[in-house]
């Protein structure tokens, strides 16, 4: 399993891996917002965490459709599934998700503080946004894996994946953003929404790979 | 160990492709599946590999009879006999399909090292396997730089780095030159001598002595 993880991370960061696309998209979306809403610093600070989250959500979705499609095209998906007796397919999917997250989502989280400054967010708000992104984005990857598995046989499944996945990702977005806001607005407590976010990630870490493995099993023809 | 297909039927997209295919394959035996295009050769291999559900019939691995009796136990061979270690044909099989299952962005060695670690039952070292298929000096190149025939040979090396008793080969020699074909025939013979089994869909003779033939789809 470690071999699969290192292979996928390596593929993600090498030429043509697509990890860079998500990061560039993330930077572009967040950098464009101040131009769109104008130089109102208070407004920027208020919408900052939400913009970071929305941009992160969209850029995670951008690369997800290739999660299984690349493996299907060169035949390795068949071989990965055939090893199911030794390596549980759901576990294989989980490892692929983690590798995908490491290669193409973790850099977004790392870049988020920089963009927080761009949005005139205060340090506490930046910290909270980064923390919630760190905890919440894996959930989006796990949900997306199920969507990517359903659309694996379709030539242009990318849009379908986004549409399939978006409704399920909404709760993650809601609790991610509310936790980020709770860290800076005084009366609302930070922990409850943050813990719900953690719970969502753990929940989807189980449900997503299981669903994806099931979908892949029936998609192979 | 014995691979038995009993009255197997396959379909593709709801259309029946073949029906009533039965065969059995003992250790050390090879079977060439022949027939015109569209006769269902690939479908048959994918059903045996467990990647497609069979529309009818069954395929399974049988343990030798004397395994259950009170006679002396059979000599232990590489991979053992049926049962727990190879519960299903899928677990016991290597599939060499039309796609090579390699990543173009990784080097040949990285690809093979990954499959060796992931598939388990490590057999030959990566360097040894590359030597066997005549790619000893280009393991450091990205897979995408290789020619069609070299890619095929690298994919064949995957069969060697991890042990499986059953090889499912789909047009294994597509893209290979005459010398590589002979080399591959020798590898297959070595695998059979080791107690392996080979089920190959092919239009060309396999080049193995004593290989059986299963003709598919005369009337289809």
Short mmCIF file of C-alpha atoms in Angstrom, two decimals:
data_model
loop_
_atom_site.label_atom_id
_atom_site.label_comp_id
_atom_site.label_asym_id
_atom_site.label_seq_id
_atom_site.Cartn_x
_atom_site.Cartn_y
_atom_site.Cartn_z
CA UNK A 1 0.00 0.00 0.00
CA UNK A 2 2.90 2.29 0.75
CA UNK A 3 4.15 1.55 -2.76
CA UNK A 4 0.84 2.72 -4.22
CA UNK A 5 0.96 5.88 -2.13
CA UNK A 6 4.46 6.83 -3.21
CA UNK A 7 3.69 5.98 -6.83
CA UNK A 8 0.62 8.19 -6.92
CA UNK A 9 2.31 11.10 -5.15
CA UNK A 10 5.21 10.81 -7.56
CA UNK A 11 2.85 10.75 -10.54
CA UNK A 12 1.00 13.74 -9.18
CA UNK A 13 4.04 15.96 -8.88
CA UNK A 14 5.75 14.82 -12.08
CA UNK A 15 5.13 16.39 -15.45
CA UNK A 16 1.56 16.00 -16.59
CA UNK A 17 0.38 14.98 -13.14
CA UNK A 18 -2.13 17.79 -12.85
CA UNK A 19 -1.25 18.68 -9.27
CA UNK A 20 -0.11 22.09 -10.41
CA UNK A 21 -3.37 22.84 -12.23
CA UNK A 22 -5.35 22.85 -9.01
CA UNK A 23 -2.91 25.13 -7.24
CA UNK A 24 -2.78 27.63 -10.08
CA UNK A 25 -6.57 27.63 -10.27
CA UNK A 26 -6.80 28.22 -6.52
CA UNK A 27 -4.36 31.12 -6.67
CA UNK A 28 -6.16 32.60 -9.66
CA UNK A 29 -9.63 32.49 -8.11
CA UNK A 30 -8.58 34.00 -4.79
CA UNK A 31 -6.35 36.62 -6.42
CA UNK A 32 -9.19 37.78 -8.65
CA UNK A 33 -11.70 38.35 -5.84
CA UNK A 34 -10.20 41.64 -4.51
CA UNK A 35 -10.40 43.05 -8.03
CA UNK A 36 -14.02 41.98 -8.32
CA UNK A 37 -15.34 43.29 -4.99
CA UNK A 38 -13.23 46.43 -4.92
CA UNK A 39 -10.78 47.84 -2.38
CA UNK A 40 -13.08 47.63 0.64
CA UNK A 41 -10.72 46.07 3.19
CA UNK A 42 -13.42 45.35 5.78
CA UNK A 43 -15.56 43.57 3.24
CA UNK A 44 -12.56 41.52 2.03
CA UNK A 45 -11.71 40.52 5.59
CA UNK A 46 -15.31 39.45 6.15
CA UNK A 47 -15.63 37.31 3.03
CA UNK A 48 -12.00 36.06 3.16
CA UNK A 49 -12.51 32.66 4.82
CA UNK A 50 -15.52 31.93 2.64
CA UNK A 51 -13.61 32.79 -0.53
CA UNK A 52 -10.68 30.60 0.50
CA UNK A 53 -13.04 27.72 1.13
CA UNK A 54 -15.00 28.10 -2.09
CA UNK A 55 -11.83 28.38 -4.15
CA UNK A 56 -10.36 25.33 -2.41
CA UNK A 57 -13.54 23.32 -3.00
CA UNK A 58 -13.55 24.14 -6.70
CA UNK A 59 -9.88 23.41 -7.23
CA UNK A 60 -10.14 20.08 -5.43
CA UNK A 61 -13.03 19.13 -7.71
CA UNK A 62 -11.04 20.20 -10.76
CA UNK A 63 -8.50 17.40 -10.57
CA UNK A 64 -10.66 14.64 -9.17
CA UNK A 65 -12.03 13.16 -12.37
CA UNK A 66 -8.56 11.89 -13.30
CA UNK A 67 -8.27 9.95 -10.04
CA UNK A 68 -9.23 6.62 -11.65
CA UNK A 69 -9.46 7.53 -15.30
CA UNK A 70 -5.70 7.67 -15.83
CA UNK A 71 -5.36 4.23 -14.26
CA UNK A 72 -8.19 2.87 -16.36
CA UNK A 73 -6.69 4.11 -19.61
CA UNK A 74 -3.37 2.35 -19.15
CA UNK A 75 -4.89 -0.82 -17.74
CA UNK A 76 -3.52 -0.51 -14.21
CA UNK A 77 -7.01 -0.14 -12.75
CA UNK A 78 -7.80 -3.74 -13.76
CA UNK A 79 -4.64 -4.93 -12.10
CA UNK A 80 -5.30 -2.90 -8.95
CA UNK A 81 -8.78 -4.43 -8.71
CA UNK A 82 -7.51 -7.93 -9.45
CA UNK A 83 -5.26 -7.73 -6.43
CA UNK A 84 -8.46 -7.32 -4.37
CA UNK A 85 -7.89 -10.63 -2.60
CA UNK A 86 -4.70 -9.30 -1.03
CA UNK A 87 -5.35 -5.57 -1.01
CA UNK A 88 -8.92 -4.65 -0.19
CA UNK A 89 -10.26 -2.46 -3.04
CA UNK A 90 -11.71 0.10 -0.60
CA UNK A 91 -8.30 0.40 1.03
CA UNK A 92 -6.67 0.83 -2.37
CA UNK A 93 -9.11 3.66 -3.10
CA UNK A 94 -8.42 5.23 0.31
CA UNK A 95 -4.68 5.17 -0.33
CA UNK A 96 -5.17 6.68 -3.79
CA UNK A 97 -7.29 9.44 -2.22
CA UNK A 98 -4.65 10.19 0.39
CA UNK A 99 -1.95 10.31 -2.27
CA UNK A 100 -4.09 12.61 -4.40
CA UNK A 101 -4.72 14.82 -1.40
CA UNK A 102 -1.01 14.99 -0.56
CA UNK A 103 0.06 15.83 -4.09
CA UNK A 104 -2.64 18.27 -5.17
CA UNK A 105 -4.59 19.54 -2.13
CA UNK A 106 -1.96 19.91 0.58
CA UNK A 107 -0.15 22.60 -1.48
CA UNK A 108 -3.43 24.58 -1.50
CA UNK A 109 -3.55 24.48 2.27
CA UNK A 110 0.08 25.59 2.42
CA UNK A 111 -0.61 28.48 0.03
CA UNK A 112 -3.75 29.57 1.89
CA UNK A 113 -2.03 31.84 4.50
CA UNK A 114 -0.43 33.87 1.73
CA UNK A 115 -3.79 34.38 0.07
CA UNK A 116 -5.31 35.19 3.45
CA UNK A 117 -3.03 38.21 3.62
CA UNK A 118 -4.27 39.17 0.19
CA UNK A 119 -7.80 39.10 1.57
CA UNK A 120 -6.86 41.33 4.53
CA UNK A 121 -7.65 38.57 7.04
CA UNK A 122 -6.30 38.86 10.58
CA UNK A 123 -3.79 36.22 11.76
CA UNK A 124 -6.33 34.35 13.89
CA UNK A 125 -8.72 34.09 10.97
CA UNK A 126 -5.94 32.87 8.68
CA UNK A 127 -4.93 30.24 11.22
CA UNK A 128 -8.50 29.06 11.59
CA UNK A 129 -9.05 28.94 7.83
CA UNK A 130 -5.87 26.91 7.28
CA UNK A 131 -6.76 24.53 10.09
CA UNK A 132 -10.28 23.96 8.78
CA UNK A 133 -8.98 23.49 5.24
CA UNK A 134 -6.44 20.97 6.50
CA UNK A 135 -9.12 18.99 8.27
CA UNK A 136 -11.97 19.47 5.82
CA UNK A 137 -10.46 19.05 2.34
CA UNK A 138 -9.81 15.30 2.73
CA UNK A 139 -13.58 14.88 3.02
CA UNK A 140 -14.04 16.50 -0.39
CA UNK A 141 -11.45 14.16 -1.87
CA UNK A 142 -13.18 11.11 -0.40
CA UNK A 143 -16.60 12.18 -1.68
CA UNK A 144 -15.04 13.01 -5.02
CA UNK A 145 -13.53 9.54 -5.25
CA UNK A 146 -17.01 8.02 -5.24
CA UNK A 147 -18.07 10.44 -7.97
CA UNK A 148 -14.92 9.77 -9.99
CA UNK A 149 -15.50 6.03 -9.72
CA UNK A 150 -19.04 6.35 -11.04
CA UNK A 151 -17.88 8.47 -13.98
CA UNK A 152 -14.71 6.49 -14.70
CA UNK A 153 -16.00 4.94 -17.92
CA UNK A 154 -17.25 8.22 -19.37
CA UNK A 155 -14.90 10.07 -21.72
CA UNK A 156 -15.75 13.51 -20.35
CA UNK A 157 -16.79 12.66 -16.84
CA UNK A 158 -15.26 15.74 -15.25
CA UNK A 159 -18.36 17.88 -15.21
CA UNK A 160 -20.48 14.95 -14.09
CA UNK A 161 -18.15 14.38 -11.16
CA UNK A 162 -18.48 18.00 -10.05
CA UNK A 163 -22.26 17.91 -10.27
CA UNK A 164 -22.48 14.57 -8.46
CA UNK A 165 -20.12 15.61 -5.73
CA UNK A 166 -21.12 19.20 -5.07
CA UNK A 167 -24.33 18.55 -3.06
CA UNK A 168 -22.44 16.17 -0.77
CA UNK A 169 -19.61 18.65 -0.33
CA UNK A 170 -21.97 21.44 0.80
CA UNK A 171 -22.05 20.34 4.48
CA UNK A 172 -18.25 20.30 4.52
CA UNK A 173 -18.24 23.82 3.13
CA UNK A 174 -20.83 25.04 5.64
CA UNK A 175 -19.04 23.74 8.69
CA UNK A 176 -15.60 24.66 7.37
CA UNK A 177 -16.61 28.27 6.84
CA UNK A 178 -18.60 28.56 10.05
CA UNK A 179 -15.69 27.22 12.07
CA UNK A 180 -13.35 29.74 10.43
CA UNK A 181 -15.75 32.57 11.28
CA UNK A 182 -16.32 31.33 14.81
CA UNK A 183 -12.62 31.68 15.51
CA UNK A 184 -12.76 35.46 15.04
CA UNK A 185 -16.33 36.48 15.95
CA UNK A 186 -16.57 36.43 19.71
CA UNK A 187 -19.72 34.82 21.06
CA UNK A 188 -19.84 31.83 18.73
CA UNK A 189 -17.67 28.91 19.88
CA UNK A 190 -15.06 27.47 17.49
CA UNK A 191 -15.05 23.87 18.63
CA UNK A 192 -18.55 22.57 17.78
CA UNK A 193 -18.45 23.31 14.03
CA UNK A 194 -14.81 22.25 13.90
CA UNK A 195 -15.55 18.91 15.52
CA UNK A 196 -18.47 18.35 13.17
CA UNK A 197 -16.06 19.04 10.31
CA UNK A 198 -13.69 16.40 11.70
CA UNK A 199 -16.59 13.98 12.00
CA UNK A 200 -17.61 14.64 8.41
CA UNK A 201 -14.09 13.85 7.21
CA UNK A 202 -13.96 10.63 9.20
CA UNK A 203 -17.42 9.65 7.99
CA UNK A 204 -16.58 10.22 4.33
CA UNK A 205 -13.20 8.50 4.77
CA UNK A 206 -15.20 5.31 5.31
CA UNK A 207 -18.21 5.83 3.05
CA UNK A 208 -16.38 7.38 0.08
CA UNK A 209 -13.81 4.63 -0.56
CA UNK A 210 -16.38 1.88 0.04
CA UNK A 211 -18.77 3.46 -2.44
CA UNK A 212 -15.98 4.07 -4.94
CA UNK A 213 -14.74 0.48 -4.71
CA UNK A 214 -18.27 -0.78 -5.32
CA UNK A 215 -18.72 1.52 -8.31
CA UNK A 216 -15.35 0.49 -9.80
CA UNK A 217 -16.24 -3.16 -9.47
CA UNK A 218 -19.28 -2.69 -11.66
CA UNK A 219 -17.69 -0.20 -14.01
CA UNK A 220 -14.99 -2.55 -15.27
CA UNK A 221 -15.96 -3.99 -18.61
CA UNK B 1 -4.16 -27.06 -8.80
CA UNK B 2 -6.46 -27.02 -11.75
CA UNK B 3 -8.41 -24.30 -13.51
CA UNK B 4 -11.86 -25.50 -14.52
CA UNK B 5 -14.34 -23.56 -16.62
CA UNK B 6 -17.73 -25.14 -16.75
CA UNK B 7 -20.22 -24.22 -19.46
CA UNK B 8 -19.10 -20.60 -19.32
CA UNK B 9 -21.14 -17.92 -21.08
CA UNK B 10 -20.17 -14.31 -21.56
CA UNK B 11 -21.92 -11.18 -22.68
CA UNK B 12 -20.84 -7.67 -23.54
CA UNK B 13 -23.27 -4.82 -23.10
CA UNK B 14 -26.21 -7.21 -22.82
CA UNK B 15 -25.34 -9.03 -26.06
CA UNK B 16 -24.35 -12.68 -25.65
CA UNK B 17 -20.85 -13.17 -27.07
CA UNK B 18 -20.29 -16.85 -26.41
CA UNK B 19 -21.90 -19.67 -24.46
CA UNK B 20 -21.15 -23.21 -23.40
CA UNK B 21 -17.36 -22.89 -23.21
CA UNK B 22 -15.82 -25.58 -21.05
CA UNK B 23 -12.18 -26.39 -20.52
CA UNK B 24 -9.79 -27.43 -17.83
CA UNK B 25 -6.17 -26.55 -17.38
CA UNK B 26 -3.73 -28.54 -15.25
CA UNK B 27 -0.44 -27.42 -13.83
CA UNK B 28 2.15 -27.19 -16.55
CA UNK B 29 -0.41 -26.84 -19.31
CA UNK B 30 -1.02 -24.04 -21.77
CA UNK B 31 -4.19 -23.36 -23.70
CA UNK B 32 -4.36 -21.09 -26.72
CA UNK B 33 -7.73 -19.45 -27.24
CA UNK B 34 -8.22 -18.79 -30.93
CA UNK B 35 -11.02 -17.52 -33.09
CA UNK B 36 -12.03 -14.63 -35.30
CA UNK B 37 -12.30 -11.04 -34.03
CA UNK B 38 -15.31 -10.58 -31.82
CA UNK B 39 -15.49 -14.25 -30.88
CA UNK B 40 -15.14 -13.30 -27.21
CA UNK B 41 -11.54 -14.19 -26.49
CA UNK B 42 -10.86 -11.07 -24.43
CA UNK B 43 -14.24 -11.38 -22.72
CA UNK B 44 -13.37 -14.95 -21.75
CA UNK B 45 -10.05 -13.87 -20.25
CA UNK B 46 -11.68 -11.03 -18.34
CA UNK B 47 -14.30 -13.38 -16.94
CA UNK B 48 -11.58 -15.77 -15.76
CA UNK B 49 -9.77 -12.79 -14.26
CA UNK B 50 -12.93 -11.93 -12.34
CA UNK B 51 -13.23 -8.49 -13.94
CA UNK B 52 -16.49 -9.33 -15.71
CA UNK B 53 -19.32 -11.39 -14.28
CA UNK B 54 -20.02 -14.62 -16.15
CA UNK B 55 -23.42 -14.65 -17.85
CA UNK B 56 -23.64 -18.37 -17.14
CA UNK B 57 -21.57 -21.27 -15.89
CA UNK B 58 -18.62 -20.95 -13.57
CA UNK B 59 -14.86 -20.85 -13.45
CA UNK B 60 -12.92 -22.01 -10.42
CA UNK B 61 -9.65 -23.37 -9.14
CA UNK B 62 -9.75 -26.96 -7.94
CA UNK B 63 -7.33 -28.48 -5.53
CA UNK B 64 -5.79 -31.81 -6.47
CA UNK B 65 -7.72 -34.78 -5.11
CA UNK B 66 -4.87 -36.32 -3.17
CA UNK B 67 -4.63 -33.16 -1.13
CA UNK B 68 -7.65 -34.23 0.90
CA UNK B 69 -6.79 -37.93 1.08
CA UNK B 70 -4.55 -39.61 3.64
CA UNK B 71 -1.72 -40.25 1.23
CA UNK B 72 1.63 -38.54 1.59
CA UNK B 73 1.35 -34.80 1.05
CA UNK B 74 2.50 -33.56 -2.32
CA UNK B 75 5.92 -31.95 -2.43
CA UNK B 76 5.68 -28.31 -1.57
CA UNK B 77 6.22 -26.13 -4.60
CA UNK B 78 6.56 -22.43 -5.11
CA UNK B 79 3.12 -21.03 -4.46
CA UNK B 80 1.75 -24.16 -2.87
CA UNK B 81 -1.40 -25.95 -3.93
CA UNK B 82 -4.73 -24.20 -4.38
CA UNK B 83 -6.74 -23.69 -1.26
CA UNK B 84 -5.96 -20.79 1.01
CA UNK B 85 -3.14 -19.25 -0.92
CA UNK B 86 -4.92 -19.06 -4.27
CA UNK B 87 -8.61 -19.10 -3.34
CA UNK B 88 -9.94 -17.78 -6.65
CA UNK B 89 -8.74 -17.66 -10.24
CA UNK B 90 -8.55 -13.88 -9.85
CA UNK B 91 -6.13 -14.11 -6.93
CA UNK B 92 -4.00 -16.66 -8.77
CA UNK B 93 -3.80 -14.81 -12.07
CA UNK B 94 -1.61 -12.33 -13.83
CA UNK B 95 -3.45 -10.51 -16.59
CA UNK B 96 -1.52 -9.19 -19.57
CA UNK B 97 -4.20 -7.26 -21.43
CA UNK B 98 -3.95 -4.95 -24.44
CA UNK B 99 -2.91 -2.13 -22.16
CA UNK B 100 0.40 -2.57 -20.47
CA UNK B 101 -0.57 -1.21 -17.06
CA UNK B 102 2.46 1.05 -16.78
CA UNK B 103 2.76 4.77 -16.10
CA UNK B 104 4.44 6.74 -18.85
CA UNK B 105 5.80 9.36 -16.44
CA UNK B 106 7.66 6.81 -14.30
CA UNK B 107 10.76 4.91 -15.31
CA UNK B 108 10.50 1.25 -16.22
CA UNK B 109 12.21 0.29 -12.97
CA UNK B 110 9.88 2.42 -10.85
CA UNK B 111 6.88 0.86 -12.58
CA UNK B 112 8.09 -2.67 -11.96
CA UNK B 113 9.17 -1.96 -8.39
CA UNK B 114 5.67 -0.66 -7.71
CA UNK B 115 3.94 -3.74 -9.11
CA UNK B 116 6.36 -6.01 -7.28
CA UNK B 117 5.51 -4.37 -3.97
CA UNK B 118 1.80 -4.00 -4.62
CA UNK B 119 1.02 -7.42 -6.09
CA UNK B 120 2.88 -9.32 -3.38
CA UNK B 121 4.49 -12.76 -3.77
CA UNK B 122 7.76 -11.19 -4.97
CA UNK B 123 9.54 -13.47 -7.38
CA UNK B 124 12.40 -12.14 -9.50
CA UNK B 125 14.28 -8.94 -8.76
CA UNK B 126 13.38 -6.04 -11.05
CA UNK B 127 16.83 -6.00 -12.66
CA UNK B 128 16.70 -9.78 -13.23
CA UNK B 129 13.26 -9.58 -14.81
CA UNK B 130 14.38 -6.78 -17.12
CA UNK B 131 17.38 -8.87 -18.08
CA UNK B 132 15.08 -11.78 -18.91
CA UNK B 133 13.07 -9.72 -21.38
CA UNK B 134 16.17 -8.11 -22.84
CA UNK B 135 15.64 -4.63 -21.41
CA UNK B 136 18.52 -4.76 -18.96
CA UNK B 137 20.08 -1.49 -20.00
CA UNK B 138 17.04 0.78 -20.32
CA UNK B 139 15.37 0.36 -16.93
CA UNK B 140 16.20 3.96 -16.05
CA UNK B 141 14.19 5.43 -18.96
CA UNK B 142 10.67 6.75 -18.51
CA UNK B 143 8.19 4.17 -19.78
CA UNK B 144 6.77 6.70 -22.23
CA UNK B 145 10.06 6.84 -24.17
CA UNK B 146 9.97 3.15 -25.06
CA UNK B 147 8.92 1.74 -28.43
CA UNK B 148 5.77 -0.40 -28.73
CA UNK B 149 7.70 -3.65 -28.58
CA UNK B 150 9.83 -2.52 -25.65
CA UNK B 151 6.69 -1.46 -23.77
CA UNK B 152 5.26 -4.90 -24.32
CA UNK B 153 8.43 -6.51 -23.04
CA UNK B 154 8.39 -4.29 -19.94
CA UNK B 155 4.80 -5.41 -19.35
CA UNK B 156 5.92 -9.02 -19.69
CA UNK B 157 8.58 -8.35 -17.06
CA UNK B 158 5.71 -7.57 -14.68
CA UNK B 159 4.65 -11.22 -14.91
CA UNK B 160 8.09 -12.16 -13.62
CA UNK B 161 8.57 -9.78 -10.69
CA UNK B 162 5.59 -11.14 -8.78
CA UNK B 163 4.57 -14.79 -8.77
CA UNK B 164 1.19 -16.01 -9.98
CA UNK B 165 0.55 -19.58 -11.11
CA UNK B 166 -1.96 -18.60 -13.79
CA UNK B 167 -1.03 -16.28 -16.64
CA UNK B 168 -3.89 -14.78 -18.64
CA UNK B 169 -2.40 -13.38 -21.81
CA UNK B 170 -4.32 -11.32 -24.34
CA UNK B 171 -2.43 -11.11 -27.63
CA UNK B 172 0.82 -11.31 -25.66
CA UNK B 173 3.10 -11.01 -28.66
CA UNK B 174 1.44 -7.95 -30.22
CA UNK B 175 4.23 -5.62 -31.28
CA UNK B 176 7.07 -8.04 -30.53
CA UNK B 177 9.77 -8.86 -33.09
CA UNK B 178 10.70 -12.45 -33.94
CA UNK B 179 13.58 -12.64 -31.47
CA UNK B 180 11.47 -11.29 -28.60
CA UNK B 181 8.71 -13.73 -29.53
CA UNK B 182 11.13 -16.63 -29.15
CA UNK B 183 12.38 -15.15 -25.88
CA UNK B 184 8.81 -14.90 -24.59
CA UNK B 185 8.06 -18.47 -25.68
CA UNK B 186 11.05 -19.59 -23.61
CA UNK B 187 9.75 -17.62 -20.61
CA UNK B 188 6.33 -19.25 -20.98
CA UNK B 189 7.91 -22.70 -21.16
CA UNK B 190 9.91 -22.00 -18.02
CA UNK B 191 6.72 -20.92 -16.28
CA UNK B 192 4.96 -24.13 -17.34
CA UNK B 193 7.87 -26.27 -16.16
CA UNK B 194 7.57 -24.51 -12.82
CA UNK B 195 4.00 -25.81 -12.55
CA UNK B 196 2.33 -22.71 -13.92
CA UNK B 197 -0.70 -22.45 -16.19
CA UNK B 198 -1.19 -20.27 -19.24
CA UNK B 199 -4.40 -19.21 -20.92
CA UNK B 200 -3.61 -17.10 -23.96
CA UNK B 201 -5.86 -15.44 -26.51
CA UNK B 202 -3.93 -15.25 -29.73
CA UNK B 203 -4.03 -15.31 -33.51
CA UNK B 204 -0.48 -16.57 -33.83
CA UNK B 205 0.90 -19.89 -32.68
CA UNK B 206 2.22 -19.62 -29.14
CA UNK B 207 5.45 -21.41 -29.93
CA UNK B 208 5.07 -23.79 -26.99
CA UNK B 209 5.10 -27.52 -27.53
CA UNK B 210 2.03 -29.40 -26.41
CA UNK B 211 -0.19 -26.33 -26.01
CA UNK B 212 -3.87 -27.11 -26.34
CA UNK B 213 -6.24 -25.07 -28.44
CA UNK B 214 -9.68 -23.77 -27.69
CA UNK B 215 -11.50 -22.54 -30.79
CA UNK B 216 -14.19 -19.99 -30.17
CA UNK B 217 -17.04 -18.58 -32.17
CA UNK B 218 -17.36 -20.60 -35.38
CA UNK B 219 -20.99 -19.69 -35.95
CA UNK B 220 -21.01 -16.27 -34.33
#
